[in-house]
PDB file of C-alpha atoms in Angstrom:
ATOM      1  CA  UNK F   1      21.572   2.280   7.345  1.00 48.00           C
ATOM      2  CA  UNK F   2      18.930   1.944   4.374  1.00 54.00           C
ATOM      3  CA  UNK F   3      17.607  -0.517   3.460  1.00 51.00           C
ATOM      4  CA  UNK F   4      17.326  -2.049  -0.033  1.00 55.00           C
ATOM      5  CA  UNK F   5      14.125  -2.447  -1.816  1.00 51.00           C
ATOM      6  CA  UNK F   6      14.361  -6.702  -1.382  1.00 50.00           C
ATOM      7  CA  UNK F   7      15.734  -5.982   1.915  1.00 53.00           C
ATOM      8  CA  UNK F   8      12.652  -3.711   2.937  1.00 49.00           C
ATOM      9  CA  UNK F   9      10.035  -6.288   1.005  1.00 49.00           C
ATOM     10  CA  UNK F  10      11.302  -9.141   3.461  1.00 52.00           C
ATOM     11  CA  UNK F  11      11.095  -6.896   6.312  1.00 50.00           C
ATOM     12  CA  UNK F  12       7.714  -7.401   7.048  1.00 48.00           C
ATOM     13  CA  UNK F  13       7.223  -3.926   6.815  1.00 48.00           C
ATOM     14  CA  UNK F  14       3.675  -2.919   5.844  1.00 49.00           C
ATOM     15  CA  UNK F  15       3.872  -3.224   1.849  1.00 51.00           C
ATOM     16  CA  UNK F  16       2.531   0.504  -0.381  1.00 62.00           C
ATOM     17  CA  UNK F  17      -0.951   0.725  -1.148  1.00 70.00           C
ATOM     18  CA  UNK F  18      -0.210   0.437  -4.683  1.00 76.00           C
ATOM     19  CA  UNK F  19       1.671  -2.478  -4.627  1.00 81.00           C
ATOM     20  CA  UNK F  20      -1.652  -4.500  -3.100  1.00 82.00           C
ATOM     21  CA  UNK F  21      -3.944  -2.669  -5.711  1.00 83.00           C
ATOM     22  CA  UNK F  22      -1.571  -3.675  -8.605  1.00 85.00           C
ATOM     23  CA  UNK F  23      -1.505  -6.819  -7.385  1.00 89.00           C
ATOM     24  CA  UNK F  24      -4.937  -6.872  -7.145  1.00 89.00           C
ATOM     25  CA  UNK F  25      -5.813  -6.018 -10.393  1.00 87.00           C
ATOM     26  CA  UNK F  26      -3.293  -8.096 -12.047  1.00 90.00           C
ATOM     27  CA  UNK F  27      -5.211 -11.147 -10.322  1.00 91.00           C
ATOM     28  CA  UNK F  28      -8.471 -10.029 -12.104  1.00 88.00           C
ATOM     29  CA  UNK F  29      -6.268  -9.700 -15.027  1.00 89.00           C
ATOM     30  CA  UNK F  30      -6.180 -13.598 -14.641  1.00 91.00           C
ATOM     31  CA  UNK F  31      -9.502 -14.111 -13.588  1.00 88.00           C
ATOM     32  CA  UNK F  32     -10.684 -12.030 -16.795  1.00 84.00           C
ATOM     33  CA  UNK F  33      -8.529 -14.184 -19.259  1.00 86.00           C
ATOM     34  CA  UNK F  34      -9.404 -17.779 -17.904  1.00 86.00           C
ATOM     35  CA  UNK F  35     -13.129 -16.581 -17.312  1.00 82.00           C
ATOM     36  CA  UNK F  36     -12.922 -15.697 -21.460  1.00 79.00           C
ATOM     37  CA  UNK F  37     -11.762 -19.281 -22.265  1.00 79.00           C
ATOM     38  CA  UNK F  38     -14.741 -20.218 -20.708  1.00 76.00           C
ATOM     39  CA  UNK F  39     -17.731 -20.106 -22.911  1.00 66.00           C
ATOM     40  CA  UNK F  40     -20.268 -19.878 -20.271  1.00 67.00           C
ATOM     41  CA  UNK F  41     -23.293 -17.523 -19.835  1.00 64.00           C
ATOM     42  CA  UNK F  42     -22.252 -16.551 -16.754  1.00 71.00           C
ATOM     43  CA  UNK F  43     -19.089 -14.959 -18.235  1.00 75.00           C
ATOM     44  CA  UNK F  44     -20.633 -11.754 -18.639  1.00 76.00           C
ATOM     45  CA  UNK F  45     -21.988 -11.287 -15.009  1.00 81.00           C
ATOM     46  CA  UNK F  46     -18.283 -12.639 -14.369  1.00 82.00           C
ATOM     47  CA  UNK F  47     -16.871  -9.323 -16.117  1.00 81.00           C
ATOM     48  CA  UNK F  48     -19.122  -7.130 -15.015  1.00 83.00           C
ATOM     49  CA  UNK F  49     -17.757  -8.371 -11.134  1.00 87.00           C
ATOM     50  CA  UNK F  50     -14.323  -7.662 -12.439  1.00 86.00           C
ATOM     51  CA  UNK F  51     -15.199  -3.921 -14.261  1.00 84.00           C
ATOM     52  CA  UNK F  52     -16.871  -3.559 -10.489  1.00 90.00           C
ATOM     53  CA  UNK F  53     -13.729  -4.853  -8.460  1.00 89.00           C
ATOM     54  CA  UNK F  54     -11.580  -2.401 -10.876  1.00 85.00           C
ATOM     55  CA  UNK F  55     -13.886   0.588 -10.051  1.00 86.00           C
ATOM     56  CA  UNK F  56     -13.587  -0.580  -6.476  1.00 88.00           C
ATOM     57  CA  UNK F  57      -9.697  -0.355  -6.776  1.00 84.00           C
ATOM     58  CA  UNK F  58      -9.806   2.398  -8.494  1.00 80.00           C
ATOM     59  CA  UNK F  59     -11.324   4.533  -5.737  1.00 85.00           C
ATOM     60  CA  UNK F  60      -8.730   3.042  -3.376  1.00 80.00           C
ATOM     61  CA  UNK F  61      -6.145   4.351  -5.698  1.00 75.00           C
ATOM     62  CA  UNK F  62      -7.698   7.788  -5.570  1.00 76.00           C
ATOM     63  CA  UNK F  63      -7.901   7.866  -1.848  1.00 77.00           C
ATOM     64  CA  UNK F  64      -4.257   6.525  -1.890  1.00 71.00           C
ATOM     65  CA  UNK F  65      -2.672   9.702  -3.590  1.00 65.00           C
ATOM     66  CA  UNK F  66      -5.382  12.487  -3.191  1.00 66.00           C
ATOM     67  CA  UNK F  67      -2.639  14.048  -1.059  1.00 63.00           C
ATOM     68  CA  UNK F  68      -0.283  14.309  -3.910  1.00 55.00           C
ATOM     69  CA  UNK F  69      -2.517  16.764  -6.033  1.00 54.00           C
ATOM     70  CA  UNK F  70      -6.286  17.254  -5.158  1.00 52.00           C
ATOM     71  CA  UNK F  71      -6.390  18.719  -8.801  1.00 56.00           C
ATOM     72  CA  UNK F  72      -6.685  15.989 -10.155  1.00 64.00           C
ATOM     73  CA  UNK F  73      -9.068  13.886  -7.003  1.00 72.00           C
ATOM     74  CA  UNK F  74     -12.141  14.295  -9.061  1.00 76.00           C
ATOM     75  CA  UNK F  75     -10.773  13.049 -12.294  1.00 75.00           C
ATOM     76  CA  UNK F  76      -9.739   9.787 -10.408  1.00 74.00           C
ATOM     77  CA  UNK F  77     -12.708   9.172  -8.735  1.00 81.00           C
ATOM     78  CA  UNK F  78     -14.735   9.970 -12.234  1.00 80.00           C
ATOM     79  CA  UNK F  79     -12.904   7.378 -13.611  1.00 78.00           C
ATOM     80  CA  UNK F  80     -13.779   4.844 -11.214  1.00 83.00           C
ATOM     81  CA  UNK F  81     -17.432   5.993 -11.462  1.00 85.00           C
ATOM     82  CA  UNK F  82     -17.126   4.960 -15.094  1.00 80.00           C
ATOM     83  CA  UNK F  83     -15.829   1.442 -14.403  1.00 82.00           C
ATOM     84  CA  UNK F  84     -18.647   1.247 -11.955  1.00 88.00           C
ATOM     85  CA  UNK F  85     -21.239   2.307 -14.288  1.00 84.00           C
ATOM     86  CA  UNK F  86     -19.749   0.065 -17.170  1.00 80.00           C
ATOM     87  CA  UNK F  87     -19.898  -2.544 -14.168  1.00 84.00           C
ATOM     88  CA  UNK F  88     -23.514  -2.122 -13.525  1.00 85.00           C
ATOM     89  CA  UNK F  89     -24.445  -1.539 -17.279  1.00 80.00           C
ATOM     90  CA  UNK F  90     -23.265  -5.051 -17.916  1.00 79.00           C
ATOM     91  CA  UNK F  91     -24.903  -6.526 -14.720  1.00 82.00           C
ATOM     92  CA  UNK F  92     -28.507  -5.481 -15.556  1.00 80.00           C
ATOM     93  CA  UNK F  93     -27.923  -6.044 -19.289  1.00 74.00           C
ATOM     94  CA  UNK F  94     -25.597  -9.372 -19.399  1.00 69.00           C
ATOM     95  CA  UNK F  95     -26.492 -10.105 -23.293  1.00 64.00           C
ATOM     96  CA  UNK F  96     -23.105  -9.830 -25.209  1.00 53.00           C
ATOM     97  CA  UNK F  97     -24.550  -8.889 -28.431  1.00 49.00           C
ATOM     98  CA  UNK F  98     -25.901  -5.422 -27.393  1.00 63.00           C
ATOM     99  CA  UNK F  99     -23.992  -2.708 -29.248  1.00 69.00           C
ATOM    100  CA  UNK F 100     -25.880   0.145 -26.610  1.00 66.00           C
ATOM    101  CA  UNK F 101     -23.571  -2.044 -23.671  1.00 68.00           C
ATOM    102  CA  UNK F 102     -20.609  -2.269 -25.245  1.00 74.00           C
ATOM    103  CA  UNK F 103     -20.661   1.906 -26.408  1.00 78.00           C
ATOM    104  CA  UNK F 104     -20.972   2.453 -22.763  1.00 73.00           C
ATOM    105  CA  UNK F 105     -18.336   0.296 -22.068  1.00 75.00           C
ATOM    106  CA  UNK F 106     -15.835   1.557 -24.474  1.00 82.00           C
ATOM    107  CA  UNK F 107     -17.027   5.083 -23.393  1.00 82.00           C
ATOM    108  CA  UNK F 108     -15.998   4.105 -19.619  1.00 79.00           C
ATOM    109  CA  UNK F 109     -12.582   2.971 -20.590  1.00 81.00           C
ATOM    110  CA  UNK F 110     -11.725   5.867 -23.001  1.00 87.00           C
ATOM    111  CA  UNK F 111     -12.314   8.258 -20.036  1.00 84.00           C
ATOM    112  CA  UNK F 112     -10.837   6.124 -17.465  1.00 81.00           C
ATOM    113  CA  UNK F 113      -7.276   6.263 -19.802  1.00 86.00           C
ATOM    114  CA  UNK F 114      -7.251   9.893 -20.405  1.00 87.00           C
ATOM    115  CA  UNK F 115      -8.323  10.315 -16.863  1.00 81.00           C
ATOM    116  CA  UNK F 116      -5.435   7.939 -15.969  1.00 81.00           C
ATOM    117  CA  UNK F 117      -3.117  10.027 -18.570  1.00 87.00           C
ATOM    118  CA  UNK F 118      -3.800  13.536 -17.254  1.00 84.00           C
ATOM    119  CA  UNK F 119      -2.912  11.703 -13.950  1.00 78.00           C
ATOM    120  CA  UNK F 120       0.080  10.853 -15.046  1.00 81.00           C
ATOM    121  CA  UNK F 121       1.454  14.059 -16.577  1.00 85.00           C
ATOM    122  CA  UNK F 122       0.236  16.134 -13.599  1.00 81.00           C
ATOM    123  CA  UNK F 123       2.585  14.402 -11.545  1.00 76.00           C
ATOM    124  CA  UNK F 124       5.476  14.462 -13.119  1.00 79.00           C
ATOM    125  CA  UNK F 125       7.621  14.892 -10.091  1.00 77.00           C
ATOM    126  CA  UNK F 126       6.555  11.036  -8.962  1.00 74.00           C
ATOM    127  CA  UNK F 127       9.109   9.110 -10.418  1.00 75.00           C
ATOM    128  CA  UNK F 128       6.663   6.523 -12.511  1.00 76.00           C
ATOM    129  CA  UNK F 129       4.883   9.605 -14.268  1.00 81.00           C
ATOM    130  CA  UNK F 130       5.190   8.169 -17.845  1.00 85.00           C
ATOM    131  CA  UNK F 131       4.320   4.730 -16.615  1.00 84.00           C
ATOM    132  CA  UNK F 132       1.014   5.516 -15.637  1.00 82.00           C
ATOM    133  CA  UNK F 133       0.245   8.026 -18.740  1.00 87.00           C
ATOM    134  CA  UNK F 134       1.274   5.153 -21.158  1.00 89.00           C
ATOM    135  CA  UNK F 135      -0.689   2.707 -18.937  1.00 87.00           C
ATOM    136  CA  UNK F 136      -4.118   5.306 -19.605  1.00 88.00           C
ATOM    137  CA  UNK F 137      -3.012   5.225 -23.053  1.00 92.00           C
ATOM    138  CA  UNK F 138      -3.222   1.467 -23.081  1.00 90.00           C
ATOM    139  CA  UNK F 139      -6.770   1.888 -22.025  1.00 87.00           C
ATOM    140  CA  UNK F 140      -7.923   4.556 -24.337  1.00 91.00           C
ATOM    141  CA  UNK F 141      -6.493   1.700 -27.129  1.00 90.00           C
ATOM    142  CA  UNK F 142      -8.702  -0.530 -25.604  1.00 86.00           C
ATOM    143  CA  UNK F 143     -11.475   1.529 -25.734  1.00 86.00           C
ATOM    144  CA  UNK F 144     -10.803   2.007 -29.348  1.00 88.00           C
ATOM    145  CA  UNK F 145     -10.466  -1.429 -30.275  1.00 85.00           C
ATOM    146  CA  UNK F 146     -13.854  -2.271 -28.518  1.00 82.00           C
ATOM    147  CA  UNK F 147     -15.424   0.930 -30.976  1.00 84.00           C
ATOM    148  CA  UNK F 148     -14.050  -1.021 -33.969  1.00 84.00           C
ATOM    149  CA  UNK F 149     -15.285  -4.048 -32.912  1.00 78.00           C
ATOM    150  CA  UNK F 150     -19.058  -2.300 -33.043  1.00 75.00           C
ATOM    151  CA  UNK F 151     -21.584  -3.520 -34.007  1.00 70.00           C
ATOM    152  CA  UNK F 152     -20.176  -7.156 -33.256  1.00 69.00           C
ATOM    153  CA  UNK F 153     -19.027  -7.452 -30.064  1.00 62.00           C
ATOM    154  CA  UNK F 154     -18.129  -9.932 -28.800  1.00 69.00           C
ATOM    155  CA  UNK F 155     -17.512 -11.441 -25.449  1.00 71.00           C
ATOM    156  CA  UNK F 156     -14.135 -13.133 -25.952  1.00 76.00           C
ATOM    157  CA  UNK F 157     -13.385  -9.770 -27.101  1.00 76.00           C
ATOM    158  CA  UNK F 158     -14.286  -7.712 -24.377  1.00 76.00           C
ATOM    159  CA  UNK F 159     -12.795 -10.264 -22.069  1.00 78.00           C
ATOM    160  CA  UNK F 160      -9.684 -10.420 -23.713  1.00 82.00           C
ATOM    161  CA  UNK F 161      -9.127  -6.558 -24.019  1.00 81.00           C
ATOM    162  CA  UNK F 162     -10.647  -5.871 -20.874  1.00 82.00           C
ATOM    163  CA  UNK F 163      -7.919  -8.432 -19.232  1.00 87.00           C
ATOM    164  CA  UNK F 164      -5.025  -6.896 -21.119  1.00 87.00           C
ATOM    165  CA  UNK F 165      -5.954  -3.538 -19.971  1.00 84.00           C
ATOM    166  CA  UNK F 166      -5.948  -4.743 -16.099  1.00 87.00           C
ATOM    167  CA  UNK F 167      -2.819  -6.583 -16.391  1.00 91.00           C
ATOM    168  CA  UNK F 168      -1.108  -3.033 -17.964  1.00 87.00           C
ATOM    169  CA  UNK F 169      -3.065  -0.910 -14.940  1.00 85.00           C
ATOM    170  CA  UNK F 170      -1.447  -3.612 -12.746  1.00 87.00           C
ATOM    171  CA  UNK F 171       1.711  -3.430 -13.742  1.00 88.00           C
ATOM    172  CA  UNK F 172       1.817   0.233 -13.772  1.00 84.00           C
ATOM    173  CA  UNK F 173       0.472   0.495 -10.250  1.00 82.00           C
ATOM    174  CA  UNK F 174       3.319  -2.218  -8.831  1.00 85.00           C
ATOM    175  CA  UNK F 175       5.819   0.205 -10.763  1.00 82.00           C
ATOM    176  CA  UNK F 176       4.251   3.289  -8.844  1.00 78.00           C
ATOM    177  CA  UNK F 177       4.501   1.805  -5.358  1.00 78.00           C
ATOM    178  CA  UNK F 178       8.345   0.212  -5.836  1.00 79.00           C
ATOM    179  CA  UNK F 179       9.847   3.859  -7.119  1.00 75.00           C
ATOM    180  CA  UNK F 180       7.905   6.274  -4.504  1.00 68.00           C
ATOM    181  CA  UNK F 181       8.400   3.529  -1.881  1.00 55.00           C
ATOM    182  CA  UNK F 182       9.234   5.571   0.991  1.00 54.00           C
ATOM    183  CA  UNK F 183      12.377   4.980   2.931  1.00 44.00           C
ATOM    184  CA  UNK F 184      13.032   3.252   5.718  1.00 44.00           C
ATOM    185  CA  UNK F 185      15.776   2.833   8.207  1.00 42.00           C
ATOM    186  CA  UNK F 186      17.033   0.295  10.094  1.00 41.00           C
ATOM    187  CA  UNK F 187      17.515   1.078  13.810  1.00 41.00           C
TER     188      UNK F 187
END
């Protein structure tokens, strides 16, 4: 007998990698948004914790499904080298008014989403393909919107996008994990 997807989730079975990473990153999501309410100077070492913690999850995405197409293994763990980097750029440089920071950040999310994109439409025979392309869309948007935003960032801005763009990655990676959720029987 199989077992539906509410019945499996009280199971106690061991939950899919992505679900814990999505919810993961939609919980920075909120930490990001409340932490740009706050006008405080240690908001920006605050985000550049969170762009690390995204690399971090990231990678653990990558190791997740590098044995679903090792084609693209290098693109994903690029991208999370770029959140890293944006993560570190914004550690040793915390002032919000430097244009060089925030090119480097918008640079690290413009080739995290197509990263994320190509990701997506390589593996078109997992289910949630088009969720994750049009989530690496989402962050090449935000990428944009930080380049319009030059040469006045700001950091309500980059807070704000860069909170929108986890919840989105979030919700995407919840979708992955519930429709490739492998199945389980009950005995």
């Amino acid at each position: 007998m199989m077992l539906t997807r509410y019945q499996f989730l009280k199971s106690g079975t061991a939950l899919h990698g992505s679900f814990r990473i999505g919810l993961f990153l939609i919980t920075l999501s909120i930490i990001s948004a409340v932490s740009t309410l706050i006008d405080d100077p240690a908001n920006q070492t605050l985000l550049a914790m969170i762009f690390l913690l995204r690399g971090s999850a990231q990678m653990l995405f990558s190791q997740r499904y590098r044995l679903l197409s090792y084609s693209t293994y290098w693109l994903s763990n690029l991208s999370a080298t770029c959140y890293l980097a944006g993560g570190a750029a914004l550690l040793d440089e915390p002032d919000s008014g430097s244009p060089l920071l925030t090119f480097i950040l918008l640079s690290c999310l413009t080739f995290s989403g197509i990263a994320r994109t190509f990701w997506g439409c390589t593996h078109r025979h997992v289910r949630s393909w088009s969720i994750m392309a049009i989530s690496g869309c989402f962050t090449v948007l935000t990428g944009f919107l930080l380049y319009l935003s030059l040469p006045w960032p700001t950091s309500w801005l980059l807070g704000g996008l860069l909170s929108l763009e986890l919840f989105v990655a979030g919700v995407a990676a919840i979708i992955l994990a519930v429709t490739t959720k492998p199945t389980v029987e009950c005995g």
